[in-house]
Rosetta silent file (secondary structure, phi, psi, omega in degrees, C-alpha in Angstrom):
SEQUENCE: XXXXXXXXXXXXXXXXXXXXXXXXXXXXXXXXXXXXXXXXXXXXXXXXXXXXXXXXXXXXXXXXXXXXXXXXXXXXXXXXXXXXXXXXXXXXXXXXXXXXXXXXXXXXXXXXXXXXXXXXXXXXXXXXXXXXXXXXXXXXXXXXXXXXXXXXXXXXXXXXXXXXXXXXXXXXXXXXXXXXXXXXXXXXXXXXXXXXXXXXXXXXXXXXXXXXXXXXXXXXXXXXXXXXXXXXXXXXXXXXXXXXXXXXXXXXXXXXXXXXXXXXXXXXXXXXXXXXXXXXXXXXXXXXXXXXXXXXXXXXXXXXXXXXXXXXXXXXXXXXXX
SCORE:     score description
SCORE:     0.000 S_00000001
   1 L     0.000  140.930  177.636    0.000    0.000    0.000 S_00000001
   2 L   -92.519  153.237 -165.919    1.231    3.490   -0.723 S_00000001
   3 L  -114.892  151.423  166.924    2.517    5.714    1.941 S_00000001
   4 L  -114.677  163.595 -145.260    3.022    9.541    1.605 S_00000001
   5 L  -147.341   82.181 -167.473    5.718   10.700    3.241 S_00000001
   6 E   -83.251  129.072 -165.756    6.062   14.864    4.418 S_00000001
   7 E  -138.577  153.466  166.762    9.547   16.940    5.156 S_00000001
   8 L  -103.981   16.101  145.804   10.155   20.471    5.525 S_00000001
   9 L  -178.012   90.691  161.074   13.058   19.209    2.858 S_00000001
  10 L   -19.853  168.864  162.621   12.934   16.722   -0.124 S_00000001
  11 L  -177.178  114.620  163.607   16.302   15.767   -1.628 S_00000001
  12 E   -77.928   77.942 -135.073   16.521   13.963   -5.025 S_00000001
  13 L   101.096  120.926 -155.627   19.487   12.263   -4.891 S_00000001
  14 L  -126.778   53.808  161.848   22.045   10.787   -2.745 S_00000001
  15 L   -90.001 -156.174  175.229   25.728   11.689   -3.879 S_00000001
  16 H   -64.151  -69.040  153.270   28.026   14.302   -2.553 S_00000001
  17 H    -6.621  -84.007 -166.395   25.291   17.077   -3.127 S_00000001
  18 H   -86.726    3.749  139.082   22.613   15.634   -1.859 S_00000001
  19 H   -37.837  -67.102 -146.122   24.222   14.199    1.153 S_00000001
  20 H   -72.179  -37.187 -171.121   25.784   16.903    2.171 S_00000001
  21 H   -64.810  -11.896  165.794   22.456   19.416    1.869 S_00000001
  22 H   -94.918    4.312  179.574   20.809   16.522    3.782 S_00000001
  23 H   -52.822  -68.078 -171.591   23.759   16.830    6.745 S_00000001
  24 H   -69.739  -23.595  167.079   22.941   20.367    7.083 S_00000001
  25 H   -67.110  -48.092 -155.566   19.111   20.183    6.463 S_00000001
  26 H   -55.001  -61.827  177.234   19.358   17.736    9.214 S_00000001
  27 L   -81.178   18.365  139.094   20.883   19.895   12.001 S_00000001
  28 L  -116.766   72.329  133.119   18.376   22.862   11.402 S_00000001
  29 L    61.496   26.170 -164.543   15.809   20.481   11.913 S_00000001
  30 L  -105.678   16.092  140.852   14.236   20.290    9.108 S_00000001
  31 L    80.564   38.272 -155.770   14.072   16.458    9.296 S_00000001
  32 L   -82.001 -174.805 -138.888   14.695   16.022    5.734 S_00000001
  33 E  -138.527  107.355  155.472   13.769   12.999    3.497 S_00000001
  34 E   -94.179   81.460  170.248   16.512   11.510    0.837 S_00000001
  35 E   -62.608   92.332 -173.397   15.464    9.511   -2.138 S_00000001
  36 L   -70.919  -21.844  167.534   18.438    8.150   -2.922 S_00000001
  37 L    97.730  154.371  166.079   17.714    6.954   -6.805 S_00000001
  38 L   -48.516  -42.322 -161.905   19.013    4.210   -9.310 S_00000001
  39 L  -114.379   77.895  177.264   22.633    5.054   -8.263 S_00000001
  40 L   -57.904  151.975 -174.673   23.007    5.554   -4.209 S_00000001
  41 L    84.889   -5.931 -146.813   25.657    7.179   -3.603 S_00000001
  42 L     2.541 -120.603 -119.642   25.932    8.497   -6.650 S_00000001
  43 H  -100.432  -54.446 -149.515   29.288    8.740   -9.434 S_00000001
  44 H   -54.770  -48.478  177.171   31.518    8.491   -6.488 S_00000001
  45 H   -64.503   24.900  160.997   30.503    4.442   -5.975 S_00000001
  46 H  -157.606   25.190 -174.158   32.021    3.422   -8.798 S_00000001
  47 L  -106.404  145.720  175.096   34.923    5.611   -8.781 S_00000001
  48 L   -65.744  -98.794  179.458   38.166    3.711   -6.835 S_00000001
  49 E   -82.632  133.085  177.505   40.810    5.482   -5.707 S_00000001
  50 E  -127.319  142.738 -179.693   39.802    8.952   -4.486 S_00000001
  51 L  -123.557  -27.190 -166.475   42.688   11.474   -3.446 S_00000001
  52 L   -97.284   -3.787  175.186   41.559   15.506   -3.797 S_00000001
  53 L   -78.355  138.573  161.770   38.808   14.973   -1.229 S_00000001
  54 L   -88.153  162.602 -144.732   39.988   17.034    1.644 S_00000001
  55 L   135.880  -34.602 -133.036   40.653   15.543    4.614 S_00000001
  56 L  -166.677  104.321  139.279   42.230   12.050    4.002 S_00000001
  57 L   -44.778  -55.191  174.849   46.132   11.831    4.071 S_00000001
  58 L   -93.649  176.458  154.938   45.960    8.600    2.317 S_00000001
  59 L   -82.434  148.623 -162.107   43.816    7.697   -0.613 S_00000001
  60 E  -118.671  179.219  179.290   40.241    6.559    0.197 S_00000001
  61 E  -122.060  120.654 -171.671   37.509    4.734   -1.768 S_00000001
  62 H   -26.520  -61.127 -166.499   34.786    6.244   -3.524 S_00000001
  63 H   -90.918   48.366  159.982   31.889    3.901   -2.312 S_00000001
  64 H  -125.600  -19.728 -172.728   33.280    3.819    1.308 S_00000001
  65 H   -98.175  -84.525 -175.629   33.154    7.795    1.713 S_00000001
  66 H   -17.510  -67.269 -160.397   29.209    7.867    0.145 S_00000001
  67 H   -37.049  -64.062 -169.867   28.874    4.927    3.106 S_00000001
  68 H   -62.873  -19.576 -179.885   30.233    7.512    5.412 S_00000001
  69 H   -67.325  -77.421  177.866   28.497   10.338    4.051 S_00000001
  70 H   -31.105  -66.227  155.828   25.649    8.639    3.958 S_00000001
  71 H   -16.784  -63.331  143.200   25.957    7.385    7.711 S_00000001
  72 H    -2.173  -78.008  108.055   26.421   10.791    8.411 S_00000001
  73 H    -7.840  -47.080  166.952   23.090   11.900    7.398 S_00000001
  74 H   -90.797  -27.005 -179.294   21.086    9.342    9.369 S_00000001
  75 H   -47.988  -60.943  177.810   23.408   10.013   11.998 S_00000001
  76 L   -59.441  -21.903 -168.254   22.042   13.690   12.186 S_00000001
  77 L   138.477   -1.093  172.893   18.568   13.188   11.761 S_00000001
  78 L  -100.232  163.101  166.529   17.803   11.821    8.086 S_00000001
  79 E   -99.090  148.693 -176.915   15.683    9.517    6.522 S_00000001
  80 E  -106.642  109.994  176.180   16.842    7.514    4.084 S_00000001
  81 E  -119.428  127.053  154.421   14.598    5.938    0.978 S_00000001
  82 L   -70.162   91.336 -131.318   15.176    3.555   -1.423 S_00000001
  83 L  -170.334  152.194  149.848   12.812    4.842   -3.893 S_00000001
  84 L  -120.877  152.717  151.906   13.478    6.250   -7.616 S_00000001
  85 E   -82.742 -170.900 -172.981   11.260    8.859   -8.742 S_00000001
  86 E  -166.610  -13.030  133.806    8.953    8.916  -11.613 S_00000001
  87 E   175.588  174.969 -176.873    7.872   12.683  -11.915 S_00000001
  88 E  -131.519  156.966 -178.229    7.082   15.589   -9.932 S_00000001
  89 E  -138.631  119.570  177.965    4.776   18.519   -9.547 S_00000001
  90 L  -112.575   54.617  163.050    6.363   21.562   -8.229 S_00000001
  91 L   -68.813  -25.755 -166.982    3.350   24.079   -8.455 S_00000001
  92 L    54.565  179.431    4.012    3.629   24.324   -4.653 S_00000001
  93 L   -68.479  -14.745 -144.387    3.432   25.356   -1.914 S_00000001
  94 L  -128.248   88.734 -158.394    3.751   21.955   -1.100 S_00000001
  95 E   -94.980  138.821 -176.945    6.082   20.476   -3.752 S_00000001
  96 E   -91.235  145.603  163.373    5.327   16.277   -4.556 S_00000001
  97 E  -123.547  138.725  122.621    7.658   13.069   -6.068 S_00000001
  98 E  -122.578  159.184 -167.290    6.538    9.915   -6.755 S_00000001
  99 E   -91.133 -177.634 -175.954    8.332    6.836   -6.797 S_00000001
 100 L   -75.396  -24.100 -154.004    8.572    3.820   -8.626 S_00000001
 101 L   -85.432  -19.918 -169.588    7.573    2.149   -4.884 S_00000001
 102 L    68.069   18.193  141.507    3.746    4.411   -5.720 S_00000001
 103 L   -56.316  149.106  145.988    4.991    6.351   -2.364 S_00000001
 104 E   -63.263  152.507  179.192    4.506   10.139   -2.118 S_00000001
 105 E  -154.305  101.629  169.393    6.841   12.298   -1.420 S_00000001
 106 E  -124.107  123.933 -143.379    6.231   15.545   -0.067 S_00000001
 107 E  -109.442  145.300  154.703    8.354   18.372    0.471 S_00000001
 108 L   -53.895  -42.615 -159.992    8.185   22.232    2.029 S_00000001
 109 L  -165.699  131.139 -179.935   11.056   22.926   -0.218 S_00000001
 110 L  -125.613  154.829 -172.806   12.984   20.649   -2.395 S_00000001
 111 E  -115.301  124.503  172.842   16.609   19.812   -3.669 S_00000001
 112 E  -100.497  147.567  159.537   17.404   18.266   -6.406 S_00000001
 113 L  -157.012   63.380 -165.300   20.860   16.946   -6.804 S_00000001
 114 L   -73.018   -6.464 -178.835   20.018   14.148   -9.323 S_00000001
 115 L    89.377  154.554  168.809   23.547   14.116  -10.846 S_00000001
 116 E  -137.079  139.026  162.601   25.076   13.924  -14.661 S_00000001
 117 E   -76.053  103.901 -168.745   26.378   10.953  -16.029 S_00000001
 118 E   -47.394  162.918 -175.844   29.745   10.705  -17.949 S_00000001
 119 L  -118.749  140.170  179.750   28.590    9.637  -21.449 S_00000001
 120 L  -124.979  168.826 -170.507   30.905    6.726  -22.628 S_00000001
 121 L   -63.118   -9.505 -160.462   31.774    4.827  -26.005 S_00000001
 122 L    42.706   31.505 -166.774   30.244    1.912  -25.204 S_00000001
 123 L  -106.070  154.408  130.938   33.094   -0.436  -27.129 S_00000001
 124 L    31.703  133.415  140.985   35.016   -3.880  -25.821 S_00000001
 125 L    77.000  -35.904 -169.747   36.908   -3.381  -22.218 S_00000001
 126 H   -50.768  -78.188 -174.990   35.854    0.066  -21.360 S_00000001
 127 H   -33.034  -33.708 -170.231   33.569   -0.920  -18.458 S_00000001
 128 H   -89.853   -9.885  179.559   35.918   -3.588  -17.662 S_00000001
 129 L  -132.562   29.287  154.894   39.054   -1.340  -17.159 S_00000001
 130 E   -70.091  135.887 -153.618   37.300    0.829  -15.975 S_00000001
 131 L    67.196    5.271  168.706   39.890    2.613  -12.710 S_00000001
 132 L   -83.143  -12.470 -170.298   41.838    0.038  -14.643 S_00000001
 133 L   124.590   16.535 -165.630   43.435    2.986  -16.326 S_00000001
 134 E  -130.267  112.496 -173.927   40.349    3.933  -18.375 S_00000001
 135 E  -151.668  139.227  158.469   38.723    7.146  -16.689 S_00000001
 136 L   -70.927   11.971  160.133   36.233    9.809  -17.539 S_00000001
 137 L  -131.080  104.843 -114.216   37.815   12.661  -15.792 S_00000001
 138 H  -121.754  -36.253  179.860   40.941   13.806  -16.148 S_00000001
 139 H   -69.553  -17.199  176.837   40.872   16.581  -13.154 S_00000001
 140 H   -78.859  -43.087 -164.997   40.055   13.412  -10.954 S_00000001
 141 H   -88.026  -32.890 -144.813   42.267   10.412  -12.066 S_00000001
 142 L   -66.724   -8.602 -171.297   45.304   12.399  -14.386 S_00000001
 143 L   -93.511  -28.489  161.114   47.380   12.777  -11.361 S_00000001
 144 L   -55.322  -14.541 -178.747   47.915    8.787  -10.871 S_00000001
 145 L  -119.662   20.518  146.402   49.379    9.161  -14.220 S_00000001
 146 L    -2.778   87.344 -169.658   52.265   11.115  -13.815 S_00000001
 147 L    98.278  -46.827 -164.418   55.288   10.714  -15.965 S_00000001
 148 L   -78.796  175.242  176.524   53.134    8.098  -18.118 S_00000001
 149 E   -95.928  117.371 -166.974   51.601    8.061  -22.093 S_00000001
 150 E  -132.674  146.035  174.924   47.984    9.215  -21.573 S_00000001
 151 E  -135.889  140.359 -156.899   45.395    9.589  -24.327 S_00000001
 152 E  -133.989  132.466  172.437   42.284   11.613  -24.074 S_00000001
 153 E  -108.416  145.385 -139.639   39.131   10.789  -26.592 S_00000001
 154 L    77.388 -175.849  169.056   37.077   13.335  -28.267 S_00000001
 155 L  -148.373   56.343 -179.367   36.843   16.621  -29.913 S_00000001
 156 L  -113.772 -138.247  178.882   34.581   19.001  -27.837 S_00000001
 157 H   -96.936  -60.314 -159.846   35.664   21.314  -25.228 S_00000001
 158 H   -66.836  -47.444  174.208   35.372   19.017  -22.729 S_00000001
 159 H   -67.411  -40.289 -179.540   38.209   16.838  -24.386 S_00000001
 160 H   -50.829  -71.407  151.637   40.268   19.475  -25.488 S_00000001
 161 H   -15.580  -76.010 -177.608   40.207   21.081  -21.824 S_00000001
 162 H   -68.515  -26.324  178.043   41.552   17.459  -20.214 S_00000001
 163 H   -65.660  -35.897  151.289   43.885   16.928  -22.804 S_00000001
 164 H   -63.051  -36.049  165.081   45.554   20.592  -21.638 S_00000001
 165 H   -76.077  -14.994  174.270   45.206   19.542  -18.009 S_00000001
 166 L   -85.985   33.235  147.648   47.400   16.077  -18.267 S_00000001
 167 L   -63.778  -40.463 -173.313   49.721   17.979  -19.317 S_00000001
 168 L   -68.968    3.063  172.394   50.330   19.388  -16.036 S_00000001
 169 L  -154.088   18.548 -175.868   51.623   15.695  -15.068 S_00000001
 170 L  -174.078  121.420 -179.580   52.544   14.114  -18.426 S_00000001
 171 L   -49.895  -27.352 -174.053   54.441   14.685  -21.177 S_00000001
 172 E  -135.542   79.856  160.915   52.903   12.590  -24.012 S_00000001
 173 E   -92.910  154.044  164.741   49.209   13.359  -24.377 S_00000001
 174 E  -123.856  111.235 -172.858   47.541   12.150  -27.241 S_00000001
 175 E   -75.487  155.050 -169.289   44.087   13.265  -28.620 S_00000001
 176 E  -131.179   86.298 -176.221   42.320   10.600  -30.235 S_00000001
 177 E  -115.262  152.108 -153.984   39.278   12.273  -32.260 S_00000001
 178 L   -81.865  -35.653 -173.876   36.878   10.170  -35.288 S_00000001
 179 L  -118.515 -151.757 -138.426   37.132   13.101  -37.595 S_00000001
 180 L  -106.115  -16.340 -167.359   39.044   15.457  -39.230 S_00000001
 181 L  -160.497  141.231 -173.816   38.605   18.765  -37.356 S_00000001
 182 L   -42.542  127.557  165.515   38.080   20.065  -33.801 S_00000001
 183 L  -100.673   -3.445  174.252   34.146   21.085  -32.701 S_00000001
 184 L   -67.985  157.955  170.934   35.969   23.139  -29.507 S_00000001
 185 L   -23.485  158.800  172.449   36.175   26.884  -28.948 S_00000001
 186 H  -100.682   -9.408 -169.034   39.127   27.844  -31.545 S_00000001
 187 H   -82.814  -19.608  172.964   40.582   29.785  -28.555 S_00000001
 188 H   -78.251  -38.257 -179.956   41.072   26.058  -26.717 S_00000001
 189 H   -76.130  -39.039  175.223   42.249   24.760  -30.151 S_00000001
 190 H   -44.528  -63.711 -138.607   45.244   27.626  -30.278 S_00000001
 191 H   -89.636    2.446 -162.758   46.122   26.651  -27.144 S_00000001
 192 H   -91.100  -43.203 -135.457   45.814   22.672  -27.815 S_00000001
 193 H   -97.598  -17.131  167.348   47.486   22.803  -31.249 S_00000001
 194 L   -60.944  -56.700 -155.641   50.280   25.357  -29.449 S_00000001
 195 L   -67.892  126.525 -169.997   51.161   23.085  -26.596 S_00000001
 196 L   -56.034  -45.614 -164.056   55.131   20.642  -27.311 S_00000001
 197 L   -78.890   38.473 -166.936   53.135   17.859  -25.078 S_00000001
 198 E  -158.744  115.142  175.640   50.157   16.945  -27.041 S_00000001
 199 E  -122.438  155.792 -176.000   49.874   15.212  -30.479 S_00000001
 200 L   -97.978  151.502  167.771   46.505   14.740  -32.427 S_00000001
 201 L  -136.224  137.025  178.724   45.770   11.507  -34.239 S_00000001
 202 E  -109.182  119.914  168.643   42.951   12.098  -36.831 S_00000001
 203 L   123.132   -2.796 -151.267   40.325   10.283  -38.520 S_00000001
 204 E  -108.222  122.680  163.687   40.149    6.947  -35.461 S_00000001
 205 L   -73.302  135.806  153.985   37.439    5.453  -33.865 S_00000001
 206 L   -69.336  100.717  161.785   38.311    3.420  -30.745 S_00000001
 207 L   -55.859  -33.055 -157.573   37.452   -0.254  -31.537 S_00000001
 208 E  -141.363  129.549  154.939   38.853   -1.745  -27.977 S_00000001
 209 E   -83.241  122.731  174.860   40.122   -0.969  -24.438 S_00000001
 210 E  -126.259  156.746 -165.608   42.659   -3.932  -24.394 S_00000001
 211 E   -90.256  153.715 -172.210   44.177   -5.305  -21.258 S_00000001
 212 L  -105.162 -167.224  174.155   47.654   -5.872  -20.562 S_00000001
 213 L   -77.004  -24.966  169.386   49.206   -8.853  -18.202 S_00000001
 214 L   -77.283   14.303 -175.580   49.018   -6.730  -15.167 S_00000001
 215 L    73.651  -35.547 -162.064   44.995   -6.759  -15.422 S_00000001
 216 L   -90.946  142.453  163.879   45.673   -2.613  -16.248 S_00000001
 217 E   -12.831  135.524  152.722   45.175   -0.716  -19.635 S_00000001
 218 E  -101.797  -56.136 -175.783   47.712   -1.833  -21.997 S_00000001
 219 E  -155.024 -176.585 -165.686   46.488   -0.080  -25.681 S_00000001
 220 E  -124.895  132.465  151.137   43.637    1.569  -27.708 S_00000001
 221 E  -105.864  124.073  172.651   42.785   -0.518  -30.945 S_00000001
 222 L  -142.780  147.905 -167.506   41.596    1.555  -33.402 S_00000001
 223 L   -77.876  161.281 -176.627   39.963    1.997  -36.985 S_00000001
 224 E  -138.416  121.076 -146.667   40.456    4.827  -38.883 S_00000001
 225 L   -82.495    5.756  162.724   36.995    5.993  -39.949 S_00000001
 226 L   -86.823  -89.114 -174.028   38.392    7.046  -43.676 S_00000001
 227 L   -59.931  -45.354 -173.235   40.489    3.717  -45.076 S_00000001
 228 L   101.769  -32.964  162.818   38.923    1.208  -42.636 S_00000001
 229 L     2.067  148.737  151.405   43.019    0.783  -41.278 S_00000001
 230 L  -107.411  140.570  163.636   43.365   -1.139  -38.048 S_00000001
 231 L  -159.029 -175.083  169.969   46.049    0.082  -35.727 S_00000001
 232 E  -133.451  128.999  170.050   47.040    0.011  -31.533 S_00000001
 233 E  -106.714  109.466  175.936   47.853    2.729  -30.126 S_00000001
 234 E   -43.044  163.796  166.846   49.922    2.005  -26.493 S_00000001
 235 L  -177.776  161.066  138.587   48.842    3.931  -23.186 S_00000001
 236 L  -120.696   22.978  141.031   48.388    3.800  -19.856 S_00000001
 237 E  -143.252  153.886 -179.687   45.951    5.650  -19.377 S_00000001
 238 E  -121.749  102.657  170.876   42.477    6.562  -21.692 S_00000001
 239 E   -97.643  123.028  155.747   40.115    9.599  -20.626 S_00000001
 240 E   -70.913   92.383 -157.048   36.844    9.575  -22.140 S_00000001
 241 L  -118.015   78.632 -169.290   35.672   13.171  -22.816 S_00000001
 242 L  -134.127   25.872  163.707   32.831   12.786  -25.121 S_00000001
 243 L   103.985 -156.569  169.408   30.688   14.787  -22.722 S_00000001
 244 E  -126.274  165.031  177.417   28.246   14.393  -19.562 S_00000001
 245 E  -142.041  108.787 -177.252   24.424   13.902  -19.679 S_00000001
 246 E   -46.925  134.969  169.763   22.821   15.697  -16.850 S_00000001
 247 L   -69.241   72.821 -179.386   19.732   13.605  -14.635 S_00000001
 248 L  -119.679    3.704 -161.253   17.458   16.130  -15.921 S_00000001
 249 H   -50.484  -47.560 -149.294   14.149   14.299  -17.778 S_00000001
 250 H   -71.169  -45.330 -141.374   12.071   14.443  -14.342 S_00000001
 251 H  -119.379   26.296 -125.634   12.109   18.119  -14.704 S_00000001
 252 L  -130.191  100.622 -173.392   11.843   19.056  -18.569 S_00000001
 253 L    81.069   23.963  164.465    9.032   21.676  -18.998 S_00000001
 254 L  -126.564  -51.975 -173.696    9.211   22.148  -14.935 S_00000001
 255 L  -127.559  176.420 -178.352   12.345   23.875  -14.588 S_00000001
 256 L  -106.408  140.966 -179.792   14.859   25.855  -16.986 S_00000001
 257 E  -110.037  155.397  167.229   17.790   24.229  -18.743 S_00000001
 258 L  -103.827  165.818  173.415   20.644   25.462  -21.191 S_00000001
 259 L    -5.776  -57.803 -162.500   21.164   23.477  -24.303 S_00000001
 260 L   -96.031   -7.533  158.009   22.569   20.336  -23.042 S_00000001
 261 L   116.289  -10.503  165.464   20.055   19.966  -20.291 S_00000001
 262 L  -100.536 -171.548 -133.781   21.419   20.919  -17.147 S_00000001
 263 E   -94.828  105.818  152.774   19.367   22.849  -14.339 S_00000001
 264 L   -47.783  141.840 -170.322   19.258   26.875  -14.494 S_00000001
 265 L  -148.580  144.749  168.197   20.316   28.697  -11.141 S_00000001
 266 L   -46.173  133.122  156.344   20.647   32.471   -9.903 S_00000001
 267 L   -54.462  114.211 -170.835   24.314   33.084  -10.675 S_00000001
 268 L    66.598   16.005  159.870   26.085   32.000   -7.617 S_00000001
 269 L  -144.220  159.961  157.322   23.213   29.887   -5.854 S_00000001
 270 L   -80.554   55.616 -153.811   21.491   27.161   -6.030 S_00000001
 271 E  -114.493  133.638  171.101   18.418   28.742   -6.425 S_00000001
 272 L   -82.310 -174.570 -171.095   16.030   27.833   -9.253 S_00000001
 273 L   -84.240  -93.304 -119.305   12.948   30.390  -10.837 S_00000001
 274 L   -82.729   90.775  170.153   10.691   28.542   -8.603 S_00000001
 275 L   -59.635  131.699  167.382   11.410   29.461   -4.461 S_00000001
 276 L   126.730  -21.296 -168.165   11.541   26.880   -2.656 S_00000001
 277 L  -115.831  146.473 -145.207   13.196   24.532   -5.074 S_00000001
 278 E  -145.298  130.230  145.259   17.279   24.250   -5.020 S_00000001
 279 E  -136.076  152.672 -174.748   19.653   22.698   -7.318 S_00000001
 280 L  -150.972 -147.061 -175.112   22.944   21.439   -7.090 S_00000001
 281 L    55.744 -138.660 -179.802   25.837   19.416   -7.508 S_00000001
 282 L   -87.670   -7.292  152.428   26.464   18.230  -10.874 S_00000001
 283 L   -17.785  -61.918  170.374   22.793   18.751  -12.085 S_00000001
 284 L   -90.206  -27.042 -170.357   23.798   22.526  -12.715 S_00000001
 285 L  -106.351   90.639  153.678   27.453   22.843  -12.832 S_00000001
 286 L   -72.188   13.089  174.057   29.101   21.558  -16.200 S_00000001
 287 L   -82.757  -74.437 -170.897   31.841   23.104  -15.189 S_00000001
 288 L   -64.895  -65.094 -178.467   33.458   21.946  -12.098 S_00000001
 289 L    52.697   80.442  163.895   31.932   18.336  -11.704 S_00000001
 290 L  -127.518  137.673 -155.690   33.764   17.686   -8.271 S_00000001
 291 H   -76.221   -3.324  178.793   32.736   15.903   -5.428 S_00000001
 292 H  -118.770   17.512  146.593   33.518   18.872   -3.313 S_00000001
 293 H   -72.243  -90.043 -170.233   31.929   21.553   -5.724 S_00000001
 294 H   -17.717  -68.634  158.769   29.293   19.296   -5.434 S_00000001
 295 H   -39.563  -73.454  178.336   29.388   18.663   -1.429 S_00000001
 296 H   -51.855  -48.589  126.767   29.631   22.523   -1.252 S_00000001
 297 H    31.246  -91.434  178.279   26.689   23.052   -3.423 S_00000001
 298 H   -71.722  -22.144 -163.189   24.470   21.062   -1.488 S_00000001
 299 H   -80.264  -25.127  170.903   25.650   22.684    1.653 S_00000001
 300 H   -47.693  -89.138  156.711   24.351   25.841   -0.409 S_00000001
 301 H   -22.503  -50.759  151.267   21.386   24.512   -1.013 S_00000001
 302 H   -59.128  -69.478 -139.428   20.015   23.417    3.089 S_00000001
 303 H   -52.004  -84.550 -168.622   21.361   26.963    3.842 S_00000001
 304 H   -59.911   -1.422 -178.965   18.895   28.731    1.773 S_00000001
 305 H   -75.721  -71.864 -167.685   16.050   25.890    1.875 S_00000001
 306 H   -67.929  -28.501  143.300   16.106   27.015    5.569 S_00000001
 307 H   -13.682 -106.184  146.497   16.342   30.421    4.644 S_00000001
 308 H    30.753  -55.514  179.289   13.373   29.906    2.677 S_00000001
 309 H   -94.366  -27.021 -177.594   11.230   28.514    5.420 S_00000001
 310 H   -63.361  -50.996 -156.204   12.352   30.732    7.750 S_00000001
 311 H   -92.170  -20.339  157.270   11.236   34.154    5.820 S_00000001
 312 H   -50.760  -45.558 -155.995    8.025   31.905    4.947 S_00000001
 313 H   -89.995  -26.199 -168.848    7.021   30.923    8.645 S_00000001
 314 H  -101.900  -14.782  160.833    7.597   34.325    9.411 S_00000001
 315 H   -52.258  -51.882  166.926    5.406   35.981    6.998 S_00000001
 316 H   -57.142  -44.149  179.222    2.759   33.523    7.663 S_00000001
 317 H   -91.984    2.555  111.474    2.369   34.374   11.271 S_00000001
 318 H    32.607 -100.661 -173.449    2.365   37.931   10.160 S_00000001
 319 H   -76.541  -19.534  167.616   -0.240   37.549    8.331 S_00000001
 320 H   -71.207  -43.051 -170.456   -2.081   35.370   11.721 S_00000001
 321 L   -89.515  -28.913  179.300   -1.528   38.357   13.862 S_00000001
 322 L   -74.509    0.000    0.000   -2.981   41.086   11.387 S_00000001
């Protein structure tokens, strides 16, 4: 039988965003309610070694810091649901999810921090090496690869952009792109096509991730999308930069998006055109996509949710007393 379920603060999503905005909902008391989603935990549970969260002298493990996060969060005061959603009506005042479960979900003020999803090639061995030496971020992973032959796939912005930062630890990047010319900014290609530590290889699809003897990346095999050629290119490490695709479907003709789909926000909050409703993490930022942009974010996000309720509750009794 379905239950409804009421908060003074929703949360769509349970990565570093919406953890952390339910930490902080939690200790102002706003009892909030986390619908944690296909992926608890979000990105971070299937990422390995993690090193730039601060904090942690050694390196930690993605899905052990979500545990703790998570932990965290009930610790303070949250509830926790296993639940996906399946659409929402934010008309207010009172805005409703429902799940897949046919629960309710009803919030005083809600966060979304549904997440974006690296978009990947889908070919032979990626999945399987993947943190094997095969990574979709370059600002996360590129520093394990130090010194080494690193190759970065695509030809947006977003590839161009990691293939300039592994520079900063490696000598021999290589872009890998299917056609013949760049679709990035030309002011990113000056600076790509400028730089001693970065050669282009043109025309190649990646057929293969292929494994070495050590379990880890070994080479790229790939076709070249003119001739039909076979070739291997060595590496040890392969970033996929062929973009991200924001969790934004739920909210499509509910809330405003740029082009590619993630979440509009006042410049320098998470605050959407509809008060009361917050977004954050990677949902909104195509920029950073960090777990502690993210984590800050959400902490963004409680702050002004209680705001929110605050400058509500006091207007309403106000309005009791005239």
């Amino acid at each position: 039988m379905a239950t409804t379920h009421k908060t003074r603060m929703l949360i769509i999503g349970s990565g570093p965003a919406g953890l952390s905005a339910a930490i902080y909902g939690a200790r102002a008391g706003m009892e909030p309610i986390v619908v944690q989603g296909l992926q608890p935990g979000g990105q971070l549970t299937i990422t390995t070694d993690v090193e730039n969260y601060p904090g942690f002298r050694e390196v930690i493990q993605g899905p052990w810091l979500m545990q703790e996060m998570e932990a965290q969060a009930v610790h303070v005061g949250t509830r926790m649901m296993y639940d996906i959603i399946t659409s929402v009506d934010l008309d207010g005042p009172v805005f409703t999810a429902t799940g897949d479960s046919g629960d309710i979900y009803e919030g005083d003020t809600l966060v979304i921090a549904t997440g974006a999803q690296a978009q990947w090639l889908g070919v032979p061995g990626e999945q399987e090496l993947s943190g094997k030496g095969v990574s979709a971020c370059a600002t996360c992973d590129g520093f394990f690869y130090r010194g080494k032959k690193v190759v970065v796939i695509g030809g947006g912005n977003t590839a161009v952009e990691e293939a300039l930062y592994l520079t900063n630890h490696s000598d021999e990047v290589t872009l890998i792109h299917r056609r013949d010319s760049l679709r990035a900014e030309k002011i990113l290609q000056d600076r790509l096509f400028a730089n001693p530590k970065i050669k282009v290889v043109w025309d190649k699809r990646v057929e293969r991730f292929m494994e070495g003897e050590n379990g880890e990346l070994r080479a790229l095999a790939l076709i070249d999308t003119k001739t039909g050629e076979q070739s291997e290119i060595l590496t040890d490490g392969a970033f996929v930069a062929i973009g991200h695709a924001p969790a934004t479907d739920l909210f499509k003709g509910k809330l405003a998006m740029d082009g590619t789909g993630y979440l509009l926000v006042e410049p320098g909050t998470p605050k959407t055109a509809i008060p009361g409703v917050f977004a954050c993490g990677d949902v909104m930022d195509h920029v950073y996509r960090q777990a502690i942009t993210a984590a800050g974010t959400g902490c963004m996000a409680a702050l002004d949710a209680e705001r929110y309720l605050a400058a509500r509750d006091f207007a309403e009794a106000v309005k009791v007393e005239a």
